Coordinates of C-alpha atoms and ligand atoms in Angstrom, one line a residue:
X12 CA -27.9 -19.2 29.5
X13 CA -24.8 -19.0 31.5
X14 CA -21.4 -19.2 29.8
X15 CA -18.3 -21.2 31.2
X16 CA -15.7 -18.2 32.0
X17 CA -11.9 -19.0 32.5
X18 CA -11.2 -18.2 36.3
X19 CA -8.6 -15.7 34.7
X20 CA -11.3 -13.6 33.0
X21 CA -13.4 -13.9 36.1
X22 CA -11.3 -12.1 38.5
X23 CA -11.0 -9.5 35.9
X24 CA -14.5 -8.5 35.8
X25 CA -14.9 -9.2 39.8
X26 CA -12.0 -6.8 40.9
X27 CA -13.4 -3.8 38.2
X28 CA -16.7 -4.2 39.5
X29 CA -15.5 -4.7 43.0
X30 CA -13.5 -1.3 42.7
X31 CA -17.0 0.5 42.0
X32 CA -16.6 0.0 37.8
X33 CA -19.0 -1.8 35.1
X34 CA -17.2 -4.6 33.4
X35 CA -18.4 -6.2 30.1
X36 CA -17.4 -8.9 27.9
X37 CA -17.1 -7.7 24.6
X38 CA -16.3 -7.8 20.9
X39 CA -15.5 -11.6 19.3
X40 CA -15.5 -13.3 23.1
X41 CA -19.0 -12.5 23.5
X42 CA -19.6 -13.4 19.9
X43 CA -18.0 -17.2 19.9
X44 CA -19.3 -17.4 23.2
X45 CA -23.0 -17.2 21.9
X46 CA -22.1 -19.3 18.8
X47 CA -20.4 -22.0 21.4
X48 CA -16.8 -21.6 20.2
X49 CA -13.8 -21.6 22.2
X50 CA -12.6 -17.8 22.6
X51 CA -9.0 -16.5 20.6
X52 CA -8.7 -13.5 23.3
X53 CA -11.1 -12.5 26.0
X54 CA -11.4 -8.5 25.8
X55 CA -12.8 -6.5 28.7
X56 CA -14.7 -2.8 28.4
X57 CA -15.3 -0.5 31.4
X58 CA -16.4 2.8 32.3
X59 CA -13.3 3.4 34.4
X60 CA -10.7 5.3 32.5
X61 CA -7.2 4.2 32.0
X62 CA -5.9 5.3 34.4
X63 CA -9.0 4.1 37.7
X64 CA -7.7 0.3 35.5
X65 CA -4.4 1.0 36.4
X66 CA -5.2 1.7 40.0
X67 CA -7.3 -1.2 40.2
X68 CA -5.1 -3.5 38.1
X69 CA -1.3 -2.2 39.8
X70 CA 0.7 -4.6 37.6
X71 CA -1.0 -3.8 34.4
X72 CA 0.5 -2.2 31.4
X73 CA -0.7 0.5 29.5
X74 CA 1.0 1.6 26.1
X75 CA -1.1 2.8 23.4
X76 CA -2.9 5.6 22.1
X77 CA -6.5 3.6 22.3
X78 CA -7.0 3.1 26.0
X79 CA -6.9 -0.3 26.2
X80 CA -4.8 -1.4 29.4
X81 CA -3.5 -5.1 29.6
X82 CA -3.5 -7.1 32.4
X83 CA -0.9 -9.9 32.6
X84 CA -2.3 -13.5 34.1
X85 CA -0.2 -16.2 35.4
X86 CA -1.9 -19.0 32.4
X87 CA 0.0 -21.2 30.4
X88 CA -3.1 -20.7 28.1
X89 CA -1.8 -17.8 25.2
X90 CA -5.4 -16.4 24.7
X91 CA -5.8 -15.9 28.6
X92 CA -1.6 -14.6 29.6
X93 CA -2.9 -11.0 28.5
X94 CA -6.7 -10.0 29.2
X95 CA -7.3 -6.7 27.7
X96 CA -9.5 -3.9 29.2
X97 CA -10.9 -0.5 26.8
X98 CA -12.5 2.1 28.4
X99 CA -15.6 2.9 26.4
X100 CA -15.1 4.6 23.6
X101 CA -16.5 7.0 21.0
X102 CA -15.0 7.6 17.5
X103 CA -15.7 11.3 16.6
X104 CA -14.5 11.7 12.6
X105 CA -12.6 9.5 10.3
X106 CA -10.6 11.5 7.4
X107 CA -8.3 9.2 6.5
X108 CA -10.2 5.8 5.9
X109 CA -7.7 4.2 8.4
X110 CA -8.8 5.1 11.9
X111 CA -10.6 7.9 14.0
X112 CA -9.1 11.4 14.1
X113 CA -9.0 11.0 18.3
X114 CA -10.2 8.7 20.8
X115 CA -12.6 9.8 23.3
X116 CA -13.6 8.3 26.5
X117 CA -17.1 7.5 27.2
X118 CA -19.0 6.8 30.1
X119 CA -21.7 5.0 28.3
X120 CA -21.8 1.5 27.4
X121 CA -23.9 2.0 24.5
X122 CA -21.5 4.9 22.6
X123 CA -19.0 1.7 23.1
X124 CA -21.1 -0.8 21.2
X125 CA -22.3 1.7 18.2
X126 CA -18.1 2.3 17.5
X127 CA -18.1 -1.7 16.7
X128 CA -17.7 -3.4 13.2
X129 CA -20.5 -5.5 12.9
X130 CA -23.9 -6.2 14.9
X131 CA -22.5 -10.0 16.0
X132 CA -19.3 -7.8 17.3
X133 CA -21.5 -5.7 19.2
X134 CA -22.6 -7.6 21.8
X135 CA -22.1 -6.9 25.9
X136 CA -21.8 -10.0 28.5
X137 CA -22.0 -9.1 32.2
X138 CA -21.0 -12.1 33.6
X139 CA -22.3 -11.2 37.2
X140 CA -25.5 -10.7 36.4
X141 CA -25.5 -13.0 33.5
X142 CA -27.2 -10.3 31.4
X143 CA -26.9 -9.6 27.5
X144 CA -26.7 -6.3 26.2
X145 CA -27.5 -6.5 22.6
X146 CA -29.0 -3.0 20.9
X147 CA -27.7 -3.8 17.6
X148 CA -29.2 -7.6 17.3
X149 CA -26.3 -9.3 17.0
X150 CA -27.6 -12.6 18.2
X151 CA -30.5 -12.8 15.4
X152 CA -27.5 -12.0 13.0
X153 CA -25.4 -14.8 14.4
X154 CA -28.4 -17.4 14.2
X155 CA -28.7 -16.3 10.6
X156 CA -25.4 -16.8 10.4
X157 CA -25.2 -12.8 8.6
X158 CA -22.5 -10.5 8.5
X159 CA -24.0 -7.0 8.9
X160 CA -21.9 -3.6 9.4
X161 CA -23.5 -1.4 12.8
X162 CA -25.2 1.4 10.9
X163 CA -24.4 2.4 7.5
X164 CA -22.2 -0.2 5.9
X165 CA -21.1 2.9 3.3
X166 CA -20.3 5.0 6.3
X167 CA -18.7 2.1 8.4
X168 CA -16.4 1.0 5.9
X169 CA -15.3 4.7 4.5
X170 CA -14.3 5.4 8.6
X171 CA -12.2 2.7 8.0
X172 CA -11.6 0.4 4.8
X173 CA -9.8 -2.5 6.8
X174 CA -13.6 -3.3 8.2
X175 CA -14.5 -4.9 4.6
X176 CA -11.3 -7.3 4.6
X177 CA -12.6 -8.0 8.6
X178 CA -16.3 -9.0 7.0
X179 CA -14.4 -11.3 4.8
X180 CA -12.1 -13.1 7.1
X181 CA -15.0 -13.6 9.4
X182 CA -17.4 -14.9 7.2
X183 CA -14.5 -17.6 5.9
X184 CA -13.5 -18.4 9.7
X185 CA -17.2 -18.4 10.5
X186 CA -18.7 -20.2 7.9
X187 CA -20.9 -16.6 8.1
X188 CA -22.4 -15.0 4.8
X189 CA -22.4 -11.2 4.3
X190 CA -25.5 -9.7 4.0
X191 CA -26.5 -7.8 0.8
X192 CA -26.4 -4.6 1.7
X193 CA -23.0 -4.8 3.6
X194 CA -21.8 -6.3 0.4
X195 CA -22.8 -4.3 -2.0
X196 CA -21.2 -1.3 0.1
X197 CA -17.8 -3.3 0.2
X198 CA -17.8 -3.4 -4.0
X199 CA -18.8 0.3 -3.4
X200 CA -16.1 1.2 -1.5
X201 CA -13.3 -1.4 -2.1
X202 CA -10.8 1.5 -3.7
X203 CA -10.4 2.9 -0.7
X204 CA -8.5 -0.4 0.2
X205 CA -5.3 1.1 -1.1
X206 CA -5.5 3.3 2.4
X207 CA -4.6 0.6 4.3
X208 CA -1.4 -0.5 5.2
X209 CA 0.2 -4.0 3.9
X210 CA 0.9 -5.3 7.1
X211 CA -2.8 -4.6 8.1
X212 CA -3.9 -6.5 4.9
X213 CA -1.3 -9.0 5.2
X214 CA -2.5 -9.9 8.9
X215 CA -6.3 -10.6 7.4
X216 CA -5.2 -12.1 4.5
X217 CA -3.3 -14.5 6.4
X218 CA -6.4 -15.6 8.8
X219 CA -8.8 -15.9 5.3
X220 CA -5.9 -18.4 4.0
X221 CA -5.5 -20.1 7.1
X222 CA -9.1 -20.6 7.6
X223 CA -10.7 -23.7 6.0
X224 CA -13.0 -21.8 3.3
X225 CA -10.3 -19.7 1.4
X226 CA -11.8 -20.3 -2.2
X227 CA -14.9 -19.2 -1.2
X228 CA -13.6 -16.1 0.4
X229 CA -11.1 -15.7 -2.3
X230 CA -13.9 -15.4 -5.1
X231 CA -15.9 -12.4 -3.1
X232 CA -12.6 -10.7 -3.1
X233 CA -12.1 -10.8 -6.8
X234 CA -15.5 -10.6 -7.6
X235 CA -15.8 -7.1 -5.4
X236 CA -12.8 -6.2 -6.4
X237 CA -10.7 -6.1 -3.4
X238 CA -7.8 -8.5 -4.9
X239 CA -6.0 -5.3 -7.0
X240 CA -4.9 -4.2 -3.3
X241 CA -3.7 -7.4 -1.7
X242 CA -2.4 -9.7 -4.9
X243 CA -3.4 -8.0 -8.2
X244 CA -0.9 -10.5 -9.9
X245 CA -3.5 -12.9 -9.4
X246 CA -6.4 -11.5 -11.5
X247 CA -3.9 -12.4 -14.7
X248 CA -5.1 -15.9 -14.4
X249 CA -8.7 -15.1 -15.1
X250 CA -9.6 -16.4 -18.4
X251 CA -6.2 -17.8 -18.9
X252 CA -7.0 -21.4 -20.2
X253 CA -4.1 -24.2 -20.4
X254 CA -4.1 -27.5 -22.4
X255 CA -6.4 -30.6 -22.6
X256 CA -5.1 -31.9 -19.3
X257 CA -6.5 -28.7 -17.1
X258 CA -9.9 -27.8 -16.4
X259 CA -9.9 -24.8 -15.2
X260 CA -8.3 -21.3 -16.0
X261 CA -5.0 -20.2 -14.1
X262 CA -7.0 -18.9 -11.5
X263 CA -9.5 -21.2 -10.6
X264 CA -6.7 -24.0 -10.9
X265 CA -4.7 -21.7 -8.0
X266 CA -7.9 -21.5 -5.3
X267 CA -9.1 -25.1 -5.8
X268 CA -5.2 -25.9 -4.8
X269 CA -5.5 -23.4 -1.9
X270 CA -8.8 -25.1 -0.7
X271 CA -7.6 -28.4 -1.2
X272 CA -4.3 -27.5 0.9
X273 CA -7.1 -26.0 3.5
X274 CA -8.8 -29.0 2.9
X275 CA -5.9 -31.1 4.1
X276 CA -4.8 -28.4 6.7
X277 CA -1.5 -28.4 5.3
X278 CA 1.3 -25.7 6.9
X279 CA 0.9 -22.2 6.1
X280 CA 3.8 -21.9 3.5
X281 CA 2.0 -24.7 1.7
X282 CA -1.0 -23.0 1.7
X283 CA 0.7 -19.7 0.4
X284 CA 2.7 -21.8 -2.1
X285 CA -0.2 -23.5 -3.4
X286 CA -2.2 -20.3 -4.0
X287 CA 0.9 -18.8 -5.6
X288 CA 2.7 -21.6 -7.8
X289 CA 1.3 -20.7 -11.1
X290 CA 1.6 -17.3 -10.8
X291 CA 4.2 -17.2 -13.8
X292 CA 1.8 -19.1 -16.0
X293 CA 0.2 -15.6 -17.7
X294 CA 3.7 -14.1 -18.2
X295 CA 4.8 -17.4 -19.7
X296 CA 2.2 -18.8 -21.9
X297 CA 3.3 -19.2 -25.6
X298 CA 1.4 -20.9 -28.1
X299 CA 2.4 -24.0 -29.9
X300 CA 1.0 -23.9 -33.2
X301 CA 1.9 -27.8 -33.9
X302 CA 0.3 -29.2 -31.0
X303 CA -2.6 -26.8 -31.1
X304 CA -1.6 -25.6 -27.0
X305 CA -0.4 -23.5 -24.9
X306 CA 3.0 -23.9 -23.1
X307 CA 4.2 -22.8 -19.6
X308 CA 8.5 -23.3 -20.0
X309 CA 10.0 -21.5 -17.4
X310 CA 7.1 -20.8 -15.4
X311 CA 8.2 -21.7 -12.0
X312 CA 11.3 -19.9 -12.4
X313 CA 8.7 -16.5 -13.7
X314 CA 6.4 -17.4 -10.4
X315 CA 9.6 -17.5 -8.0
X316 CA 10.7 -14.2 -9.2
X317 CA 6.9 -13.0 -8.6
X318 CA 6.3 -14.4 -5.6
X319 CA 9.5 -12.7 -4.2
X320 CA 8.2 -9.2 -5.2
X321 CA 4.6 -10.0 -3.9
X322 CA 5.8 -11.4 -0.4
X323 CA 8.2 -8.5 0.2
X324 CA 5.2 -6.1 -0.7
X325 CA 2.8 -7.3 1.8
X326 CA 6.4 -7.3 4.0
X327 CA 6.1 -11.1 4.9
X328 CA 8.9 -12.5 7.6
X329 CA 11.9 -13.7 5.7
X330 CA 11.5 -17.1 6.8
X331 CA 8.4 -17.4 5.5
X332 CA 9.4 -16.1 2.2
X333 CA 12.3 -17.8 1.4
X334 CA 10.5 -21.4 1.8
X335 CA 7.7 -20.3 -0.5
X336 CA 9.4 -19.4 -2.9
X337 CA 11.7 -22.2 -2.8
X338 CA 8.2 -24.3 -3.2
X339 CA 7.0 -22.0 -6.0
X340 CA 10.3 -22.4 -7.5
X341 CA 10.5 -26.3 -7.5
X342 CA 7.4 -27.2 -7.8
X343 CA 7.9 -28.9 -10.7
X344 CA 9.9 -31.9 -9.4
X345 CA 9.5 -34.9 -11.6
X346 CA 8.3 -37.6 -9.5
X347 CA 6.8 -40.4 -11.8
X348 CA 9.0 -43.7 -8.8
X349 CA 8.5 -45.6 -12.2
X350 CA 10.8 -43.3 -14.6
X351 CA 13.4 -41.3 -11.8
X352 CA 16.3 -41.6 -10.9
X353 CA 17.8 -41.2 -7.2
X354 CA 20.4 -38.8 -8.5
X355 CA 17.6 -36.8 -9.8
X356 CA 15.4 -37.5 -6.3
X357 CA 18.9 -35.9 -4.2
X358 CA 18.8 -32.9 -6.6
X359 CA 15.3 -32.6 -5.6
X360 CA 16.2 -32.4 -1.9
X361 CA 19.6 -30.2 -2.3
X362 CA 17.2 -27.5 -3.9
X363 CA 14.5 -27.2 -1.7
X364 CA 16.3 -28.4 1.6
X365 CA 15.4 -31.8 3.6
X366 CA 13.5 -29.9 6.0
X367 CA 10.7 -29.2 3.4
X368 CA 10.2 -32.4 1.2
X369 CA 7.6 -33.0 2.9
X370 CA 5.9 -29.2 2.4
X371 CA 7.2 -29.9 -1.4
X372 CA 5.0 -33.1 -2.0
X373 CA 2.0 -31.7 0.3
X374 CA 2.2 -28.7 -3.0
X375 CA 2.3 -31.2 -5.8
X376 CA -1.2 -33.2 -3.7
X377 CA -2.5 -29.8 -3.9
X378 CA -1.6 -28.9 -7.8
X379 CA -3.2 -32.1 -8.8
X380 CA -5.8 -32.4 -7.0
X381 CA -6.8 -28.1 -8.0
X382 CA -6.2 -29.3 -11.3
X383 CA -9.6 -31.9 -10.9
X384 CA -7.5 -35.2 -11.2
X385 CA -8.0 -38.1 -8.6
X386 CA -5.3 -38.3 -6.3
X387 CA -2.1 -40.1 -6.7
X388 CA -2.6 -43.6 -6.1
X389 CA -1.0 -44.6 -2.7
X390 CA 1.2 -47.0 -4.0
X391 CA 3.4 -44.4 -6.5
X392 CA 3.5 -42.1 -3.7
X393 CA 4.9 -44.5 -1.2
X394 CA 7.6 -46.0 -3.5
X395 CA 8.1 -42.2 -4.8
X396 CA 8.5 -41.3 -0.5
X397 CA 10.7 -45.1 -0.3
X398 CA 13.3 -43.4 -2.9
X399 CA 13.6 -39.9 -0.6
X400 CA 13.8 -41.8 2.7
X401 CA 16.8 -43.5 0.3
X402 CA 18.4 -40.7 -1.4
X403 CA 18.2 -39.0 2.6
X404 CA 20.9 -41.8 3.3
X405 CA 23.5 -40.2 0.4
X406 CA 25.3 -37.0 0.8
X407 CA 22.9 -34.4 -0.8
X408 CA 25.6 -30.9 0.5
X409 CA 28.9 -29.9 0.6
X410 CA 29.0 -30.6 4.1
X411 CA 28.4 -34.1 4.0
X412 CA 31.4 -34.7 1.3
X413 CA 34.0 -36.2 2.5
X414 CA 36.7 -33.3 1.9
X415 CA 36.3 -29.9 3.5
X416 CA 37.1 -26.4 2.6
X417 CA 40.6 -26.2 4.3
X418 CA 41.9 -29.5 2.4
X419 CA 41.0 -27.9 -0.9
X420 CA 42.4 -24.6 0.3
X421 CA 45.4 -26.6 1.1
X422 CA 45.2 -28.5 -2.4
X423 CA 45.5 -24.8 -4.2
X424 CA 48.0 -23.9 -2.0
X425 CA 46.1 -20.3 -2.2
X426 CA 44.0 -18.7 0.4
X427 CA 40.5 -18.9 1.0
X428 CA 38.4 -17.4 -2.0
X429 CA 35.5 -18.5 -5.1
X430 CA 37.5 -21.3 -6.6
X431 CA 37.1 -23.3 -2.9
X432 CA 33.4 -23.0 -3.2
X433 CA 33.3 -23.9 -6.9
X434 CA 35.8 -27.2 -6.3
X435 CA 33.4 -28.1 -3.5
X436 CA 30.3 -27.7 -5.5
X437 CA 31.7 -29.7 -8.5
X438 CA 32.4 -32.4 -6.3
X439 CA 29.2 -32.2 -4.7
X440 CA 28.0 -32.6 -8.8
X441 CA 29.5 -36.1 -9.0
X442 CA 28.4 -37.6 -5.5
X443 CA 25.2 -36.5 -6.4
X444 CA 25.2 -38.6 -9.3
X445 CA 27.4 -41.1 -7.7
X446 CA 27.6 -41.5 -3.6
X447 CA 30.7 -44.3 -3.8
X448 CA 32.4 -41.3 -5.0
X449 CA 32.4 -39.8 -1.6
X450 CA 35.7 -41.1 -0.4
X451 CA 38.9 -39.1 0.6
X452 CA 40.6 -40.3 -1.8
X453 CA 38.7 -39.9 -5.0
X454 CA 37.7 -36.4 -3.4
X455 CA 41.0 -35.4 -3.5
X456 CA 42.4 -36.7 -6.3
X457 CA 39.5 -35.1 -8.1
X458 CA 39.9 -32.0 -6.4
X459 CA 43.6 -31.8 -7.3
X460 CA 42.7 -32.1 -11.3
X461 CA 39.4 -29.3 -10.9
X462 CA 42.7 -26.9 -8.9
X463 CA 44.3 -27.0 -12.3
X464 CA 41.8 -25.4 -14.6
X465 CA 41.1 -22.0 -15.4
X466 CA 39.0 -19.8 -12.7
X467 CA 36.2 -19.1 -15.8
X468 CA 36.1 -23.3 -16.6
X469 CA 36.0 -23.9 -13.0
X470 CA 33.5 -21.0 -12.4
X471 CA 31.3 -23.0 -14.9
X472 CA 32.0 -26.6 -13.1
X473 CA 30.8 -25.2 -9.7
X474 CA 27.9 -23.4 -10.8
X475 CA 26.8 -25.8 -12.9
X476 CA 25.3 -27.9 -9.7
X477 CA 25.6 -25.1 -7.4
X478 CA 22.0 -24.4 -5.9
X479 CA 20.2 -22.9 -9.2
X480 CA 21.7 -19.1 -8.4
X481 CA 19.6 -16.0 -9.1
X482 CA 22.0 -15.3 -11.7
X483 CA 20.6 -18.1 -13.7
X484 CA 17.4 -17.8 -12.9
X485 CA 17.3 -14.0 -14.5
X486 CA 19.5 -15.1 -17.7
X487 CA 16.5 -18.1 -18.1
X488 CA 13.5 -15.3 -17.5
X489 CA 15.6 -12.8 -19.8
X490 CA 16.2 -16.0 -22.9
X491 CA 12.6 -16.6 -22.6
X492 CA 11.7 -12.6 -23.0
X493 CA 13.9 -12.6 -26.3
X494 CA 13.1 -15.5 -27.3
X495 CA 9.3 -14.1 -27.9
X496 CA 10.2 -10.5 -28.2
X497 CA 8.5 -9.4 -25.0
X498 CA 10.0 -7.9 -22.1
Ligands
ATP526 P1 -11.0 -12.6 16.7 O1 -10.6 -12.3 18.1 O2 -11.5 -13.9 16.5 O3 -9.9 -12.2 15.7 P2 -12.6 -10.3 17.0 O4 -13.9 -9.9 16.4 O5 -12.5 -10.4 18.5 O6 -12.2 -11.6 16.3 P3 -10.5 -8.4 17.3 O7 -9.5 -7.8 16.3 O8 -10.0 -9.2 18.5 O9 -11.5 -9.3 16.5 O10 -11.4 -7.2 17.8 C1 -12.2 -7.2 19.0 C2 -13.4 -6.3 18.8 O11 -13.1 -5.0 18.5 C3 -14.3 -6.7 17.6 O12 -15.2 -7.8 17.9 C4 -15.0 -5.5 17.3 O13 -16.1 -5.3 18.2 C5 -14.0 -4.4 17.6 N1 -13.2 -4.1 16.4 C6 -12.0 -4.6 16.0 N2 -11.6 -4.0 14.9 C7 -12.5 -3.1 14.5 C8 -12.6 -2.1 13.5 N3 -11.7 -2.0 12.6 N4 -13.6 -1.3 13.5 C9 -14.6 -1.4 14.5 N5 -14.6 -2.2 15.5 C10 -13.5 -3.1 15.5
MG527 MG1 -10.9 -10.9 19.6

C-alpha cells in the first residue's frame, strides 16, 4: 500500500538518497501511517552520519548529544516546520535507568530498529521503493491493537523507566492494550520510576490526560503502581467513601470527572482541575456522629494548598498553575439560579477572574456528572449563565470603581501605601453588594469616613473582601487542624 507523504517529507528522503544515503521513515510516523492516522512529527533515520546530513542538508541545525540533525521546511504546518533526521543508532549499556551510557553510530538499519520502544515503534518506511521493514512485527501488533516492548520488556524498561509511562500514554492515545507480559514487567519494575525526571513524567502525564481515555489509563497506573511517582496524593482517595449522595470513593469520583472532562474535551486546566478538586477531601474528612456522615469543610481550600505543592513538583508553567488552583479552590461556587444572589454570582467572578467562568462551570459539569448524577437540566444552567452574563455588566474590581488610587491617596492626604489598597477593596465590598453605589460621589464620601479609622480596623475592612489571601487561607487550614487535634 502506498502512503500519502507531505511534499516536505518527500524531498527529505529524495535529497539523502540522492546524496548516495538510505532514508527511512521511522518511529510513530511509520506507526500512524499503518494505522491511517494523521502524523504528530515525521522523523527520518539514515546511515549518513551527522555530519554527511549536514553536508547534504546546508541549512540544517544540529545541537544535541543524540545525532539527530533538524531540517527546517518553509510549512505553515507545525508537525512538518522541523523534519528530524537520526543516524542509526546503537545503545551500548544503560546504568542509570534514564538513558544509554553513549550513543554510537551504526551503519545498520536493523541495530536502529532493535534500540526502539515497542515493536509498532519499530517499523522502517522507504518511501521510494514503497518497502516495509518490519523484523520486530509491529504491524501484527498494531492490527491487534498490542502494546509490546522490542525484546525483554524487564530489560527494556530497566534501560530506561520512562518506556513504561510511554506504553501507557500510547495505549490511552491509541485506544491500544498492553500486552501481558509487557505489563506485568511495568508492575515489576515501576520503582525505578523515581529515576526519572518530573519534567519527563510531567510531559507523558500531560498527553495520558489530554487523551480521551484517561480513566482507563489512570487505573493501570494505580493498579501497577506507578501513581506514588507522578501524584501519590491521589492514592488517599482509595477507599475513602463520602455520604449518601456519592457513589463512589474519592478516587473513583476524581477519574470519572477527568473522563467526563475528556469526554467533553474540555481545556487542559479543566481537565487537571477536575482530576485534582477533591484532593483535600482525605485530609479533611471528619465524622458527624448526628447525621451518621462524613464531612468535607474546608476541603477546597486543603486541595488548593495541595494542588500548589503537586503542580510545582512536577514544575508545571505558572500560568497553568495558578488557574488550576484557582478552579480547585472555588470549585464550590453555589450556583442553585433559584436561591443566589447576583452579589454572590460577582463574588464568584472577582475570585476566579472573568476569563475563567466558563472553565469554572465546565469543573462543576464534570464534578456532577463523576459523582454519577444526570446532568444539570439546561434550563437551571441557562438562567444560572443569564445571572453571570448580568453580574459581567456590574463592576466586579477595583478598577472598575469609580474612584482611583490617587483620589484616595489625595483623600488621606498621605502617600501611597496599605491603607489605599484596603479603602479600595472595602469599597469594592459594597459595590459588590450594591452597583448604584458606584458613583463618585458616594465613593468618596465613603472613602473619606474608611480614611478615618484605625490602620488595624481598616486592615480588617479591606481584607475582609479582598481576593481570599493566602493568609486566610492557612489560618482556615490551621482552625480546622486544631479544631480535630491533627496537624
Ligand atoms: P508521537 O510522535 O505520537 O508522540 P512517537 O512514538 O513518535 O509518538 P516520539 O517521542 O516522537 O514518539 O519518538 C519517536 C520514536 O523514537 C518512537 O516511535 C520510538 O521508536 C523511539 N523512541 C522514543 N522514545 C524512546 C525511548 N524512551 N526508548 C526507545 N525508543 C524510543
Ligand atoms: Mg513522533
Amino acid at each position: 500500500m502506498k502512503y500519502s507523504i507531505p511534499k516536505e517529507v518527500l524531498d527529505v528522503v529524495t535529497q539523502l538518497e540522492d546524496g548516495g544515503f538510505e532514508a527511512y521513515l521511522v518511529g510513530g510516523c511509520t506507526r500512524d501511517l499503518i494505522l491511517n492516522k494523521t502524523p504528530k512529527d515525521w522523523d527520518v533515520t539514515t546511515n549518513a552520519t551527522p555530519e554527511e546530513i549536514q553536508a547534504v542538508f546546508p541549512d540544517s541545525f544540529y545541537e544535541n548529544s543524540y545525532g539527530t540533525v533538524g531540517v527546517k521546511t518553509n510549512s505553515d504546518d507545525p508537525t512538518l516546520a522541523v523534519i528530524e533526521i537520526t543516524p542509526y543508532r546503537t545503545e551500548s549499556t544503560y546504568s542509570n535507568a534514564r538513558h544509554p551510557d553513549s550513543v554510537t553510530f551504526s551503519t545498520s538499519l536493523d541495530d536502529d530498529l532493535k534500540r526502539r520502544d515497542f515493536t509498532m515503534n519499530a517499523i522502517a518506511y522507504n518511501v521510494a521503493k514503497n518497502k516495509i521493514v518490519d523484523p520486530y512485527n509491529g504491524q501484527d501488533a498494531i492490527r491487534l491493537k498490542k502494546i509490546t516492548t522490542v525484546g525483554s520488556p524487564s530489560k527494556r524498561f530497566s534501560e530506561d523507566a520512562l518506556r513504561m509511562l510511554r506504553a501507557v500514554r500510547l495505549s490511552s492515545e491509541l485506544g491500544f492494550t498492553i500486552d501481558s507480559a509487557t505489563s506485568l514487567a511495568i508492575a515489576e519494575n515501576a520503582p525505578l520510576l523515581e529515576k526519572i525526571s518530573k519534567e519527563r513524567i510531567r510531559d507523558e502525564f500531560n498527553r495520558i490526560i489530554s487523551s480521551q481515555n484517561p480513566m482507563q489509563a489512570l487505573f493501570f497506573i494505580q493498579r501497577f503502581e506507578l501513581l506514588s511517582y507522578i501524584i501519590p496524593e491521589l492514592e488517599e482517595g482509595i477507599g475513602c467513601m463520602q455520604n449518601q449522595a456519592h457513589s463512589f470513593d474519592v478516587f473513583e469520583h476524581l477519574m470519572r470527572s477527568l473522563q467526563h472532562a475528556a469526554d467533553k474535551d474540555y481545556s487542559f486546566e479543566v481537565r487537571l482541575a477536575a482530576l485534582l478538586h477533591d484532593i483535600g477531601k482525605p485530609a479533611s474528612k471528619r465524622m458527624d456522629y448526628k447525621k451518621n456522615e462524613p464531612t468535607f469543610h474546608g476541603h477546597e481550600v486543603i486541595g488548593a494548598k495541595m494542588t500548589k505543592r503537586i503542580l510545582e513538583r512536577l514544575k508545571y508553567p505558572k500560568d497553568i498553575s495558578a488557574t488550576v488552583i484557582s478552579l480547585v479552590r472555588w470549585h464550590m461556587f453555589f450556583s442553585d439560579p433559584d436561591k443566589i444572589t447576583l452579589s454572590a454570582v460577582r463574588r464568584m467572578i472577582r475570585n476566579v477572574g472573568e476569563e475563567h467562568i466558563q472553565e469554572l462551570l465546565d469543573l462543576r459539569t464534570c464534578d456532577r456528572i463523576g459523582t454519577g448524577r444526570p446532568k444539570e437540566q439546561p434550563f437551571r444552567f441557562r438562567k444560572y449563565k443569564a445571572m453571570v452574563d448580568e453580574a459581567l455588566r456590574d463592576p466586579i474590581s477595583v478598577a472598575m470603581l469609580k474612584i482611583n488610587g490617587r483620589e484616595i491617596i489625595e483623600i488621606l492626604g498621605t502617600g501611597p501605601g496599605p491603607r489605599v489598597g484596603w479603602i479600595l477593596h472595602a469599597l469594592l465590598e459594597e459595590v459588590l453588594d450594591d452597583p448604584l453605589k458606584n458613583t463618585e460621589e458616594y465613593l468618596h464620601k465613603k472613602a473619606t469616613e474608611l480614611a478615618k479609622l484605625s490602620d488595624a480596623a481598616l486592615r480588617l475592612k479591606g481584607e475582609q473582601g479582598k481576593e481570599k489571601m493566602e493568609e486566610e487561607d492557612d489560618k482556615q487550614i490551621q482552625a480546622l487542624q486544631k479544631k480535630h487535634h491533627v496537624g
